[in-house]
Amino acid sequence: MRHVVVFTGAGVSAESGIPTFRDALAGLWERFDAEELATPEAFRRNPALVWGWYEWRRMQVMRAQPNAAHRAIAQLEERVGRFTLITQNVDDLHDRAGSRSVLRLHGSLFAPRCFDCDEPAALAPEIPGEPASGRALAPPRCARCGGLVRPGVVWFGESLPEAAIARAFEAAQSCDVLLSVGTSSLVHPAAQVPFVAKRAGARVIQVNPNPTALDEIADLNLRSPAATALPTLVESLSRD
Ligand code: OAD
């Protein structure tokens, strides 16, 4: 059976109540300054502001549930011969929906590590109540070297995890169908994944209620929310 790649962005989790980055009004980068929150320099300047903001996001994710799109993607993995799920998301909703293997290009909210020595750090317990967005919270200290613990996500100006991006491009080059779900396709190098697949001859299907940078090359543009489109699409891909 064919090799299907699913490539997801923040839009796949939007219907679980997790805000995207660039949607008008609700997008995180419409309300918060990425330069103050998502760069190594920002963490050096104000570690408590950055740590508090990511802990707020982690708490939001812990209270959210996977939606029909996450579940349909997990089902597709069981139905096709070869399957690769690549996500730019830092939540764990694909895993909780039952996806067995997730290639994470931008890290995870659930894998903090030391800013100085890279040692993985234990997760703090859930903070009771709804932590206010932007509330400063001192980051824990590394058990090995005493350095500050940072969120395990990729920040602007940082490289993507080498093994994950290499495997993502390899999968894109060898797939028959690539399904791009809920991403603006603006953040590189991750955004190149569907373009690599297209150049290598794959059929590219996009699910997104809004136009994106991928529209021009997609063979099919489904202008629909992910949780509506994915269950039907997965049924038809499973039959192909
Ligand atoms: P964006 O916020 O840039 O794009 C989200 C996309 O989801 C938009 O194109 C929306 O139209 C679409 N969308 C909204 N609701 C949807 C729904 N219900 N169903 C399907 N699509 C929907 O998010 P990403 O493309 O994921 O980087 O952003 C890429 C990277 O930029 C993120 O991984 C993050 C951010 O800075 C890091 O954290 C390193």
mmCIF file of N, CA and C in Angstrom, residues 6-13 70 73 85-89 94 102-103 179-183:
data_model
loop_
_atom_site.group_PDB
_atom_site.id
_atom_site.type_symbol
_atom_site.label_atom_id
_atom_site.label_comp_id
_atom_site.label_asym_id
_atom_site.label_seq_id
_atom_site.Cartn_x
_atom_site.Cartn_y
_atom_site.Cartn_z
ATOM 1 N N VAL A 6 1.326 12.805 6.674
ATOM 2 C CA VAL A 6 0.439 13.864 7.175
ATOM 3 C C VAL A 6 1.328 14.896 7.864
ATOM 4 N N PHE A 7 1.149 16.147 7.478
ATOM 5 C CA PHE A 7 1.970 17.259 7.985
ATOM 6 C C PHE A 7 1.025 18.245 8.655
ATOM 7 N N THR A 8 1.183 18.437 9.971
ATOM 8 C CA THR A 8 0.191 19.261 10.675
ATOM 9 C C THR A 8 0.797 20.527 11.292
ATOM 10 N N GLY A 9 -0.083 21.519 11.465
ATOM 11 C CA GLY A 9 0.262 22.763 12.144
ATOM 12 C C GLY A 9 -0.809 23.087 13.175
ATOM 13 N N ALA A 10 -0.727 24.286 13.711
ATOM 14 C CA ALA A 10 -1.568 24.678 14.835
ATOM 15 C C ALA A 10 -3.071 24.513 14.552
ATOM 16 N N GLY A 11 -3.486 24.637 13.287
ATOM 17 C CA GLY A 11 -4.908 24.553 12.948
ATOM 18 C C GLY A 11 -5.532 23.209 13.298
ATOM 19 N N VAL A 12 -4.726 22.146 13.352
ATOM 20 C CA VAL A 12 -5.316 20.831 13.664
ATOM 21 C C VAL A 12 -5.775 20.787 15.125
ATOM 22 N N SER A 13 -5.178 21.620 15.964
ATOM 23 C CA SER A 13 -5.560 21.643 17.380
ATOM 24 C C SER A 13 -6.504 22.793 17.716
ATOM 25 N N HIS A 70 -7.482 14.860 14.992
ATOM 26 C CA HIS A 70 -6.393 14.056 15.573
ATOM 27 C C HIS A 70 -6.753 12.570 15.515
ATOM 28 N N ILE A 73 -6.526 11.073 11.988
ATOM 29 C CA ILE A 73 -5.121 10.888 11.578
ATOM 30 C C ILE A 73 -4.553 9.618 12.228
ATOM 31 N N LEU A 85 3.721 10.701 10.289
ATOM 32 C CA LEU A 85 3.082 11.915 10.819
ATOM 33 C C LEU A 85 4.179 12.891 11.239
ATOM 34 N N ILE A 86 4.117 14.073 10.636
ATOM 35 C CA ILE A 86 5.094 15.132 10.940
ATOM 36 C C ILE A 86 4.305 16.302 11.508
ATOM 37 N N THR A 87 4.693 16.794 12.667
ATOM 38 C CA THR A 87 3.954 17.938 13.215
ATOM 39 C C THR A 87 4.891 19.080 13.583
ATOM 40 N N GLN A 88 4.340 20.290 13.433
ATOM 41 C CA GLN A 88 5.045 21.484 13.924
ATOM 42 C C GLN A 88 4.542 21.827 15.321
ATOM 43 N N ASN A 89 3.548 21.097 15.793
ATOM 44 C CA ASN A 89 2.909 21.462 17.064
ATOM 45 C C ASN A 89 3.722 20.984 18.257
ATOM 46 N N HIS A 94 -1.793 14.707 19.270
ATOM 47 C CA HIS A 94 -1.687 13.560 18.348
ATOM 48 C C HIS A 94 -1.424 12.273 19.141
ATOM 49 N N VAL A 102 5.237 10.116 16.117
ATOM 50 C CA VAL A 102 5.069 11.525 15.734
ATOM 51 C C VAL A 102 6.445 12.158 15.561
ATOM 52 N N LEU A 103 6.721 12.647 14.372
ATOM 53 C CA LEU A 103 7.974 13.387 14.143
ATOM 54 C C LEU A 103 7.744 14.841 14.517
ATOM 55 N N LEU A 179 -0.635 15.054 3.004
ATOM 56 C CA LEU A 179 -1.808 15.777 3.493
ATOM 57 C C LEU A 179 -1.317 16.866 4.438
ATOM 58 N N SER A 180 -1.519 18.137 4.069
ATOM 59 C CA SER A 180 -1.095 19.254 4.914
ATOM 60 C C SER A 180 -2.326 19.788 5.640
ATOM 61 N N VAL A 181 -2.286 19.812 6.970
ATOM 62 C CA VAL A 181 -3.483 20.158 7.745
ATOM 63 C C VAL A 181 -3.195 21.314 8.710
ATOM 64 N N GLY A 182 -3.914 22.427 8.523
ATOM 65 C CA GLY A 182 -3.904 23.490 9.522
ATOM 66 C C GLY A 182 -2.568 24.181 9.724
ATOM 67 N N THR A 183 -1.862 24.436 8.637
ATOM 68 C CA THR A 183 -0.635 25.234 8.779
ATOM 69 C C THR A 183 -0.614 26.346 7.745
#
